[in-house]
């Protein structure tokens, strides 16, 4: 698949869409008015796949605009790009690799790669059964009770997010913990209540060169030794997941306890690989496979559904629409489900590490906005902090609400309150409150006309703020798999529209390289003088005597 030679911004459809966005504003069109004009709007602008329901009717969108966006997707050769990804073509051009995450969950064993995937899953299955079943024990014969994953970025966020999301499926006797930060307090506070003899560490690093993870692994080794685990028995307390098996073995992990992943699996797309080992240990292998099945169902949808019904494509087009035609710079993600607390953080890496690029695949500078700034937290908490800015701030911030129809809690009424708040927020964002409404309300509350007029602008809410609502029937391994795959493919589809490579992340390297010199300066006895004045002053301020 060749990248599109001419950027989409040169396409006549691009200027047509620019005109439509301007016209939308000039005509004073509102989402609420579009609902009044079209009784079928909610149905027209909703779609389902793999157990996910998506309502995208509360958007600054008309059928015409959507039609143009879809034509733009065709012009960007999105269907061919989707096929290229599923066919394992080397779409990650700067690293000359395919993007193989979809092959991790297709359940097939046709190609050599797929057979390696199935072999690894089978090894994971045996390992999980041994640890959960108590055949695998600590050095003193006690069963493993705690699993501590040491990893960062994609080697942490996916399994940590999924483990939190699947609380209703946790194993009775095993608890998982996730340590990522090189701040020693992260490991120390996590280990404070654990016992070395019943703790198993999983060192998760695709490269096995990541500073944070290696330092945490060394500190964990010391903790085990100091906690009475004999050196010869350390192997009972450690496994590793890496594409660099030799380095993991050199670190001291027994070769049979190293689970491979592959270069073609990007860190932020690696939850489906053995990076999911702590999740499988903390739930079960059957649940891990169900996660795969959910993602695979969404893969099939992305691969086969026509663009107008294709959920990831629609999400990508909406992101393109707001980022490039409405000047939106951020996207808020609001899961109304406490177990999805870590989903925004997971999505930040997935979306921003993939789409935070300055050039297109051919090296030409982007003449569009790159991906958006993704942020958010679990509802309803945000309603009592940052939602004020969503409602009355001057920024246009498209929102993705994620609701779960059936909670695993038996407290149905509280769950209904949660859903009511979710739907009320998207309604409030859309309708707002006019100045007149605010004034009338104040008069009804007994304020004088002067007081009501003075206060009304503070109470007025512009409305017309767009949102998507995703509804999961229940939060299960299957629906979670589909949800994650939905966003993975949204990111990929958006990268194709923007013409960028979603699978590299060169921008993160500079800071890593610079930290080496600064660490040396912090460790040296003499004051730092080699850097800029600000950095020298900061180093000298925190240096230990
Ligand atoms: O620094 C960024 C990054 O390379 C991510 O892309 C990756 O998920 C993370 O670091 C961890 O990398 P590794 O799994 O190789 O330790």
Coordinates of C-alpha atoms and ligand atoms in Angstrom, one line a residue:
X1 CA 0.0 0.0 0.0
X2 CA 1.5 3.3 -1.0
X3 CA 0.9 6.4 1.1
X4 CA -1.4 8.9 -0.5
X5 CA 0.9 11.1 -2.7
X6 CA -1.1 14.3 -2.2
X7 CA -2.2 15.3 1.3
X8 CA -6.0 15.3 1.8
X9 CA -5.9 19.0 2.4
X10 CA -5.3 19.4 -1.3
X11 CA -8.5 17.5 -2.1
X12 CA -11.5 19.5 -3.3
X13 CA -13.5 17.7 -0.5
X14 CA -11.3 19.3 2.1
X15 CA -12.3 22.8 1.0
X16 CA -15.9 21.7 0.6
X17 CA -15.9 20.6 4.3
X18 CA -14.2 23.9 5.3
X19 CA -17.1 25.7 3.7
X20 CA -19.6 23.4 5.4
X21 CA -18.1 24.0 8.8
X22 CA -18.3 27.8 8.2
X23 CA -21.8 27.6 6.9
X24 CA -22.8 25.5 9.9
X25 CA -21.7 28.4 12.1
X26 CA -23.1 31.2 9.9
X27 CA -26.5 29.5 9.7
X28 CA -26.5 29.3 13.5
X29 CA -27.2 25.6 13.2
X30 CA -27.5 23.7 16.5
X31 CA -27.4 20.1 17.2
X32 CA -30.7 20.5 19.1
X33 CA -32.3 22.1 16.0
X34 CA -31.0 19.2 13.8
X35 CA -32.9 16.8 16.1
X36 CA -36.0 18.8 15.8
X37 CA -35.7 18.8 12.0
X38 CA -35.1 15.1 11.7
X39 CA -37.0 12.7 13.9
X40 CA -34.9 9.8 12.6
X41 CA -31.6 11.5 13.6
X42 CA -30.8 9.3 16.6
X43 CA -31.3 6.2 14.6
X44 CA -29.6 7.6 11.5
X45 CA -26.5 8.5 13.5
X46 CA -26.1 5.4 15.6
X47 CA -24.5 2.0 14.9
X48 CA -23.5 -1.2 16.6
X49 CA -20.7 -3.8 16.4
X50 CA -19.3 -6.5 18.5
X51 CA -21.7 -5.8 21.3
X52 CA -20.9 -2.0 21.4
X53 CA -23.6 0.5 20.6
X54 CA -22.5 4.0 19.5
X55 CA -24.7 7.0 19.4
X56 CA -23.0 9.8 17.4
X57 CA -26.1 11.8 16.8
X58 CA -25.1 14.6 19.2
X59 CA -22.6 16.0 16.8
X60 CA -22.2 19.1 14.6
X61 CA -23.0 16.8 11.7
X62 CA -25.5 16.7 8.9
X63 CA -26.0 13.8 6.5
X64 CA -24.2 15.9 3.8
X65 CA -21.2 16.5 6.0
X66 CA -20.9 12.9 6.9
X67 CA -21.2 11.9 3.3
X68 CA -18.3 14.3 2.4
X69 CA -16.2 12.9 5.3
X70 CA -16.8 9.4 4.1
X71 CA -15.8 10.4 0.6
X72 CA -12.6 11.8 2.1
X73 CA -11.9 8.5 3.7
X74 CA -12.3 6.8 0.3
X75 CA -10.0 9.4 -1.2
X76 CA -7.4 8.6 1.5
X77 CA -7.7 5.0 0.4
X78 CA -8.7 3.9 3.9
X79 CA -10.2 0.6 2.8
X80 CA -6.9 -0.4 1.1
X81 CA -4.9 0.7 4.2
X82 CA -7.2 -1.4 6.4
X83 CA -6.6 -4.4 4.2
X84 CA -2.8 -3.8 4.2
X85 CA -2.8 -3.8 8.0
X86 CA -4.7 -7.1 8.2
X87 CA -2.5 -8.6 5.4
X88 CA 0.5 -8.0 7.6
X89 CA 2.1 -5.5 5.2
X90 CA 5.0 -3.4 6.5
X91 CA 2.8 -0.3 7.2
X92 CA 5.2 0.9 9.9
X93 CA 7.5 2.4 7.3
X94 CA 10.1 4.1 9.6
X95 CA 10.8 0.8 11.3
X96 CA 10.1 -1.4 8.3
X97 CA 7.6 -3.5 10.2
X98 CA 4.1 -4.7 10.0
X99 CA 1.6 -3.9 12.7
X100 CA 0.7 -7.4 14.0
X101 CA -1.6 -6.8 17.0
X102 CA -4.7 -8.1 15.1
X103 CA -2.9 -11.4 14.5
X104 CA -2.5 -11.9 18.2
X105 CA -6.2 -12.3 18.6
X106 CA -7.4 -14.0 15.5
X107 CA -7.2 -17.5 17.0
X108 CA -5.6 -18.8 13.8
X109 CA -2.4 -20.9 13.3
X110 CA -2.0 -20.7 9.6
X111 CA 1.2 -18.7 9.2
X112 CA 4.5 -19.2 11.1
X113 CA 3.8 -16.0 13.1
X114 CA 0.3 -17.2 14.1
X115 CA 1.7 -20.5 15.2
X116 CA 4.2 -18.7 17.4
X117 CA 1.4 -16.7 18.9
X118 CA -0.6 -19.9 19.6
X119 CA 2.5 -21.6 21.1
X120 CA 3.0 -18.6 23.4
X121 CA -0.7 -18.6 24.5
X122 CA -0.4 -22.3 25.2
X123 CA 2.7 -21.7 27.4
X124 CA 0.9 -18.9 29.2
X125 CA -2.0 -21.2 29.8
X126 CA 0.3 -23.8 31.5
X127 CA 2.0 -21.1 33.5
X128 CA -1.3 -19.5 34.7
X129 CA -2.7 -22.9 35.6
X130 CA 0.5 -23.8 37.6
X131 CA 0.5 -20.5 39.5
X132 CA -3.3 -20.4 40.1
X133 CA -3.4 -24.1 40.9
X134 CA -0.6 -23.9 43.4
X135 CA 1.8 -26.2 41.6
X136 CA 4.1 -23.2 41.1
X137 CA 5.1 -22.1 44.6
X138 CA 7.5 -19.7 46.2
X139 CA 10.9 -20.8 47.6
X140 CA 9.4 -22.0 50.9
X141 CA 6.6 -24.0 49.4
X142 CA 3.9 -21.4 49.9
X143 CA 1.5 -20.6 47.1
X144 CA 1.9 -17.3 45.2
X145 CA -0.6 -14.7 46.4
X146 CA 0.6 -11.5 44.7
X147 CA 1.8 -10.8 41.2
X148 CA 3.7 -7.6 40.6
X149 CA 4.1 -6.4 37.1
X150 CA 7.2 -4.3 36.5
X151 CA 6.7 -2.4 33.2
X152 CA 5.9 1.0 31.8
X153 CA 4.0 2.5 28.9
X154 CA 2.5 -0.2 26.8
X155 CA 4.0 -2.8 29.1
X156 CA 1.9 -1.5 32.0
X157 CA -1.1 0.6 30.9
X158 CA -2.9 -2.1 29.0
X159 CA -2.8 -4.9 31.6
X160 CA -3.2 -2.4 34.5
X161 CA -6.3 -0.8 32.8
X162 CA -7.8 -4.2 31.9
X163 CA -7.2 -5.7 35.4
X164 CA -8.9 -2.7 37.0
X165 CA -11.8 -2.9 34.5
X166 CA -12.3 -6.6 35.1
X167 CA -12.6 -6.4 38.9
X168 CA -15.7 -8.6 38.7
X169 CA -13.6 -11.4 37.2
X170 CA -10.6 -11.3 39.6
X171 CA -9.1 -14.6 40.8
X172 CA -10.1 -15.3 44.4
X173 CA -6.6 -15.8 45.7
X174 CA -4.2 -13.9 43.5
X175 CA -3.9 -10.1 43.5
X176 CA -2.1 -8.1 40.8
X177 CA -0.1 -4.9 41.3
X178 CA 1.5 -2.7 38.7
X179 CA 4.7 -0.8 39.2
X180 CA 5.9 1.5 36.4
X181 CA 7.5 4.6 37.8
X182 CA 11.2 4.9 38.4
X183 CA 10.2 6.8 41.6
X184 CA 11.4 4.3 44.1
X185 CA 8.3 5.0 46.2
X186 CA 6.1 3.3 43.6
X187 CA 7.8 -0.1 44.2
X188 CA 8.4 0.5 47.9
X189 CA 4.8 1.4 48.7
X190 CA 3.5 -1.5 46.6
X191 CA 5.8 -4.0 48.3
X192 CA 5.2 -2.7 51.8
X193 CA 2.3 -5.1 52.5
X194 CA 3.6 -8.0 50.4
X195 CA 5.7 -11.0 51.5
X196 CA 8.6 -12.1 49.3
X197 CA 7.9 -15.8 49.6
X198 CA 4.4 -15.4 48.1
X199 CA 5.2 -12.8 45.5
X200 CA 5.9 -13.3 41.8
X201 CA 7.3 -10.5 39.6
X202 CA 6.6 -10.3 35.9
X203 CA 9.2 -8.1 34.3
X204 CA 7.5 -6.8 31.2
X205 CA 9.6 -4.9 28.6
X206 CA 9.4 -5.4 24.9
X207 CA 13.0 -4.1 24.5
X208 CA 14.3 -5.1 27.9
X209 CA 16.3 -1.9 27.8
X210 CA 13.8 0.5 29.5
X211 CA 15.5 2.2 32.4
X212 CA 12.5 2.4 34.7
X213 CA 11.7 -1.3 34.3
X214 CA 15.2 -2.5 34.7
X215 CA 15.8 -0.4 37.8
X216 CA 12.6 -1.6 39.3
X217 CA 13.5 -5.2 38.5
X218 CA 16.9 -4.8 40.2
X219 CA 15.3 -3.3 43.2
X220 CA 12.7 -6.1 43.3
X221 CA 15.6 -8.7 43.1
X222 CA 17.2 -7.0 46.2
X223 CA 13.9 -7.1 48.0
X224 CA 13.5 -10.8 47.4
X225 CA 17.1 -11.5 48.5
X226 CA 16.8 -9.3 51.6
X227 CA 13.4 -11.0 52.3
X228 CA 15.1 -14.4 52.6
X229 CA 14.7 -15.8 49.1
X230 CA 17.9 -17.8 48.4
X231 CA 19.6 -16.7 45.2
X232 CA 19.2 -20.2 43.7
X233 CA 15.5 -20.0 44.3
X234 CA 14.9 -16.5 42.8
X235 CA 13.6 -18.1 39.6
X236 CA 10.5 -19.2 41.5
X237 CA 9.6 -15.5 41.9
X238 CA 10.2 -14.1 38.4
X239 CA 9.0 -14.3 34.9
X240 CA 9.6 -12.0 32.0
X241 CA 7.8 -10.9 28.9
X242 CA 10.0 -9.5 26.1
X243 CA 10.9 -9.5 22.5
X244 CA 14.5 -9.5 23.7
X245 CA 14.6 -13.0 25.2
X246 CA 18.4 -13.1 25.4
X247 CA 18.5 -9.9 27.6
X248 CA 15.8 -11.2 29.9
X249 CA 17.8 -14.4 30.4
X250 CA 21.0 -12.4 30.9
X251 CA 19.1 -10.6 33.6
X252 CA 18.6 -13.9 35.4
X253 CA 15.2 -15.1 34.4
X254 CA 15.0 -18.8 33.6
X255 CA 14.6 -19.2 29.8
X256 CA 11.5 -21.3 30.3
X257 CA 9.9 -18.4 32.2
X258 CA 10.5 -15.8 29.5
X259 CA 7.4 -15.3 27.3
X260 CA 8.1 -13.7 23.9
X261 CA 6.5 -11.0 21.9
X262 CA 7.5 -9.7 18.5
X263 CA 8.9 -6.6 16.9
X264 CA 5.8 -6.1 14.9
X265 CA 3.7 -5.7 18.1
X266 CA 3.9 -2.1 19.2
X267 CA 4.1 -1.5 22.9
X268 CA 0.7 0.3 23.1
X269 CA -0.9 -2.5 21.0
X270 CA 0.6 -5.3 23.1
X271 CA -2.1 -6.1 25.7
X272 CA -3.1 -9.1 23.6
X273 CA 0.4 -10.6 23.7
X274 CA 2.1 -12.1 26.7
X275 CA 2.2 -8.5 28.0
X276 CA -1.3 -9.6 29.2
X277 CA 0.2 -12.2 31.4
X278 CA -0.5 -10.4 34.7
X279 CA -4.1 -10.0 33.6
X280 CA -4.4 -13.7 32.8
X281 CA -2.9 -14.5 36.2
X282 CA -5.2 -12.1 38.0
X283 CA -8.3 -13.3 36.2
X284 CA -8.0 -16.5 34.2
X285 CA -6.7 -17.6 30.8
X286 CA -10.3 -18.1 29.7
X287 CA -11.1 -14.5 30.4
X288 CA -7.9 -13.4 28.6
X289 CA -9.1 -15.4 25.6
X290 CA -12.5 -13.9 25.9
X291 CA -10.8 -10.4 25.7
X292 CA -9.2 -11.6 22.5
X293 CA -12.5 -12.8 21.1
X294 CA -14.2 -9.4 21.8
X295 CA -11.3 -7.6 20.0
X296 CA -11.4 -10.1 17.1
X297 CA -15.1 -9.5 16.6
X298 CA -14.4 -5.8 16.4
X299 CA -11.5 -6.5 14.0
X300 CA -13.8 -8.4 11.7
X301 CA -16.2 -5.4 11.8
X302 CA -13.4 -2.9 11.0
X303 CA -12.2 -5.1 8.2
X304 CA -15.6 -5.8 6.6
X305 CA -18.2 -3.3 7.5
X306 CA -18.9 -0.6 4.9
X307 CA -17.4 2.8 5.9
X308 CA -20.8 4.4 6.8
X309 CA -21.5 1.7 9.4
X310 CA -17.9 1.2 10.5
X311 CA -17.5 2.4 14.1
X312 CA -13.8 3.0 14.2
X313 CA -14.0 4.8 10.9
X314 CA -16.8 7.0 12.1
X315 CA -14.9 7.9 15.3
X316 CA -11.8 8.7 13.2
X317 CA -13.8 11.0 10.9
X318 CA -15.3 12.8 13.8
X319 CA -11.8 13.4 15.3
X320 CA -10.7 14.7 11.9
X321 CA -13.7 16.9 11.6
X322 CA -13.3 18.6 15.0
X323 CA -9.5 18.8 14.9
X324 CA -9.2 20.2 11.5
X325 CA -12.4 22.0 10.7
X326 CA -13.5 23.3 14.1
X327 CA -10.1 23.9 15.8
X328 CA -10.7 21.5 18.6
X329 CA -7.4 20.7 20.2
X330 CA -8.5 18.2 22.9
X331 CA -10.8 15.2 23.2
X332 CA -12.2 14.2 26.6
X333 CA -13.0 10.6 27.4
X334 CA -15.5 10.0 30.2
X335 CA -16.2 6.5 31.2
X336 CA -19.2 6.4 33.5
X337 CA -17.9 3.2 35.1
X338 CA -15.5 3.2 38.0
X339 CA -13.7 0.0 36.8
X340 CA -12.8 2.0 33.6
X341 CA -10.9 4.5 35.8
X342 CA -7.6 3.8 34.0
X343 CA -9.1 3.8 30.5
X344 CA -8.3 7.5 29.8
X345 CA -4.7 7.0 30.7
X346 CA -4.5 3.9 28.5
X347 CA -6.1 5.8 25.7
X348 CA -3.6 8.7 26.1
X349 CA -0.7 6.5 25.2
X350 CA -2.6 4.7 22.4
X351 CA -3.8 7.9 20.8
X352 CA -1.1 10.4 21.6
X353 CA 1.9 8.2 21.1
X354 CA 0.4 7.1 17.8
X355 CA -0.9 10.3 16.4
X356 CA 1.4 12.9 18.1
X357 CA 3.5 13.3 14.9
X358 CA 4.8 16.3 13.0
X359 CA 5.3 14.7 9.6
X360 CA 3.5 12.4 7.2
X361 CA 4.8 9.0 6.3
X362 CA 6.8 10.5 3.4
X363 CA 8.5 12.9 5.8
X364 CA 6.6 16.0 4.6
X365 CA 5.4 18.3 7.4
X366 CA 1.8 17.9 8.3
X367 CA -0.4 20.7 7.1
X368 CA -3.2 19.4 9.4
X369 CA -3.5 19.1 13.1
X370 CA -1.9 15.9 14.4
X371 CA -3.9 13.8 16.9
X372 CA -5.7 15.6 19.7
X373 CA -4.7 15.9 23.4
X374 CA -6.7 13.1 25.0
X375 CA -7.7 13.5 28.6
X376 CA -10.5 12.5 31.0
X377 CA -11.4 10.6 34.1
X378 CA -14.2 8.4 35.3
X379 CA -17.6 10.0 35.7
X380 CA -19.2 11.3 37.9
X381 CA -16.1 12.6 39.5
X382 CA -15.3 15.0 36.7
X383 CA -18.7 16.7 37.0
X384 CA -17.5 18.1 40.3
X385 CA -14.3 19.5 38.9
X386 CA -13.5 20.0 35.2
X387 CA -16.9 19.6 33.6
X388 CA -17.4 23.3 34.4
X389 CA -15.0 24.1 31.6
X390 CA -16.7 21.6 29.3
X391 CA -20.0 23.5 29.8
X392 CA -18.9 27.1 29.9
X393 CA -15.3 27.3 29.0
X394 CA -14.4 28.8 25.6
X395 CA -12.9 25.7 24.1
X396 CA -14.8 23.2 21.9
X397 CA -14.1 19.8 23.4
X398 CA -15.7 16.8 21.9
X399 CA -16.5 14.2 24.5
X400 CA -16.7 10.4 24.4
X401 CA -19.0 9.1 27.1
X402 CA -18.8 5.4 27.8
X403 CA -21.7 3.8 29.7
X404 CA -22.3 0.3 30.9
X405 CA -25.9 -0.8 30.8
X406 CA -25.7 -3.6 33.4
X407 CA -23.4 -3.1 36.4
X408 CA -21.9 -6.0 38.3
X409 CA -23.1 -4.3 41.4
X410 CA -26.4 -5.4 42.9
X411 CA -27.2 -1.8 43.8
X412 CA -29.3 -1.1 40.8
X413 CA -30.5 2.3 41.9
X414 CA -27.1 3.8 42.4
X415 CA -26.2 2.4 39.0
X416 CA -29.2 4.1 37.5
X417 CA -28.1 7.4 39.1
X418 CA -24.7 6.9 37.4
X419 CA -26.4 6.4 34.0
X420 CA -28.7 9.3 34.6
X421 CA -25.7 11.5 35.2
X422 CA -24.0 10.3 32.1
X423 CA -26.9 10.9 29.8
X424 CA -27.7 14.2 31.6
X425 CA -24.2 15.5 30.8
X426 CA -24.4 14.8 27.1
X427 CA -27.8 16.4 27.1
X428 CA -26.6 19.5 29.0
X429 CA -23.6 19.8 26.6
X430 CA -26.0 19.7 23.7
X431 CA -28.9 21.9 24.9
X432 CA -27.2 24.3 27.2
X433 CA -29.4 27.0 28.7
X434 CA -30.2 30.3 26.9
X435 CA -29.9 33.7 28.4
X436 CA -33.6 34.0 28.4
X437 CA -34.1 30.7 30.1
X438 CA -31.6 31.7 32.8
X439 CA -33.3 35.0 33.3
X440 CA -36.7 33.5 33.6
X441 CA -35.5 30.9 36.1
X442 CA -33.9 33.7 38.2
X443 CA -37.1 35.7 38.1
X444 CA -39.1 32.7 39.2
X445 CA -36.7 32.3 42.1
X446 CA -37.7 35.8 43.3
X447 CA -34.8 37.9 42.0
X448 CA -35.6 41.4 40.8
X449 CA -35.4 42.0 37.0
X450 CA -32.1 43.9 37.5
X451 CA -30.6 41.1 39.6
X452 CA -31.8 38.5 37.1
X453 CA -30.3 40.4 34.2
X454 CA -27.0 40.7 35.9
X455 CA -26.8 37.1 37.0
X456 CA -28.2 35.5 33.8
X457 CA -24.9 35.6 31.7
X458 CA -23.2 33.6 34.4
X459 CA -25.9 31.0 34.3
X460 CA -26.2 30.8 30.6
X461 CA -24.7 27.7 29.0
X462 CA -24.0 27.9 25.3
X463 CA -24.7 24.3 24.5
X464 CA -24.1 22.8 21.1
X465 CA -21.1 20.9 22.4
X466 CA -20.6 17.6 20.6
X467 CA -20.4 14.1 22.2
X468 CA -20.5 10.5 21.3
X469 CA -22.0 7.9 23.7
X470 CA -20.8 4.3 23.7
X471 CA -22.9 1.8 25.5
X472 CA -21.6 -1.6 26.6
X473 CA -24.3 -4.1 27.7
X474 CA -22.0 -5.1 30.5
X475 CA -18.3 -4.8 31.3
X476 CA -16.9 -8.2 30.5
X477 CA -13.6 -9.4 29.0
X478 CA -15.4 -9.7 25.7
X479 CA -16.8 -6.2 25.7
X480 CA -13.6 -4.7 27.0
X481 CA -11.7 -6.4 24.2
X482 CA -14.1 -4.9 21.7
X483 CA -13.8 -1.4 23.3
X484 CA -10.0 -1.4 23.2
X485 CA -10.0 -2.7 19.6
X486 CA -12.5 0.1 18.7
X487 CA -10.1 2.8 19.8
X488 CA -7.0 1.0 18.3
X489 CA -8.7 1.0 14.9
X490 CA -10.0 4.6 15.4
X491 CA -6.4 5.7 15.9
X492 CA -5.2 3.7 12.8
X493 CA -8.0 5.1 10.6
X494 CA -7.2 8.6 11.7
X495 CA -3.5 8.1 11.0
X496 CA -4.4 7.0 7.5
X497 CA -6.6 10.2 7.0
X498 CA -3.7 12.3 8.3
X499 CA -1.1 10.4 6.3
X500 CA 1.0 9.6 9.3
X501 CA 2.6 6.5 10.7
X502 CA 0.7 5.4 13.8
X503 CA 3.2 2.8 14.9
X504 CA 6.5 4.6 15.7
X505 CA 7.3 7.0 18.5
X506 CA 10.7 8.6 17.8
X507 CA 9.7 11.7 19.8
X508 CA 10.2 9.9 23.1
X509 CA 13.9 9.2 22.6
X510 CA 15.5 12.6 23.1
X511 CA 14.4 13.0 26.8
X512 CA 15.6 9.4 27.5
X513 CA 19.0 10.2 26.1
X514 CA 19.3 13.5 27.9
X515 CA 18.5 11.9 31.3
X516 CA 21.7 9.9 31.1
X517 CA 23.9 12.9 31.3
X518 CA 21.8 14.6 33.9
X519 CA 21.8 11.4 36.1
X520 CA 25.7 11.5 35.9
X521 CA 25.7 15.2 36.9
X522 CA 23.4 14.4 39.8
X523 CA 25.6 11.6 41.0
X524 CA 28.9 13.6 40.6
X525 CA 30.4 15.3 43.7
X526 CA 31.1 18.6 42.0
X527 CA 28.4 21.2 41.0
X528 CA 26.9 20.9 37.6
X529 CA 28.1 23.4 35.0
X530 CA 27.8 21.6 31.6
X531 CA 24.1 22.3 30.9
X532 CA 22.0 25.4 30.3
X533 CA 21.8 27.7 33.4
X534 CA 18.3 26.5 34.3
X535 CA 19.2 22.8 34.2
X536 CA 22.4 23.4 36.1
X537 CA 20.5 25.3 38.8
X538 CA 17.9 22.6 39.1
X539 CA 20.5 19.9 39.4
X540 CA 22.5 21.8 42.0
X541 CA 19.4 22.5 44.0
X542 CA 18.4 18.9 44.4
X543 CA 21.9 17.4 44.7
X544 CA 22.5 15.5 47.9
X545 CA 25.3 16.8 50.1
Ligands
LIG1 O1 9.2 5.3 25.8 C1 8.1 4.9 25.1 C2 8.1 3.4 25.0 O2 8.9 2.9 24.1 C3 6.6 2.9 24.7 O3 6.4 3.0 23.3 C4 6.6 1.6 25.2 O4 5.3 1.1 25.4 C5 7.3 1.8 26.6 O5 8.3 2.8 26.2 C6 7.9 0.6 27.2 O6 8.8 0.0 26.4 P1 9.4 -1.5 26.7 O7 8.2 -2.4 26.7 O8 10.4 -1.8 25.7 O9 10.0 -1.4 28.1

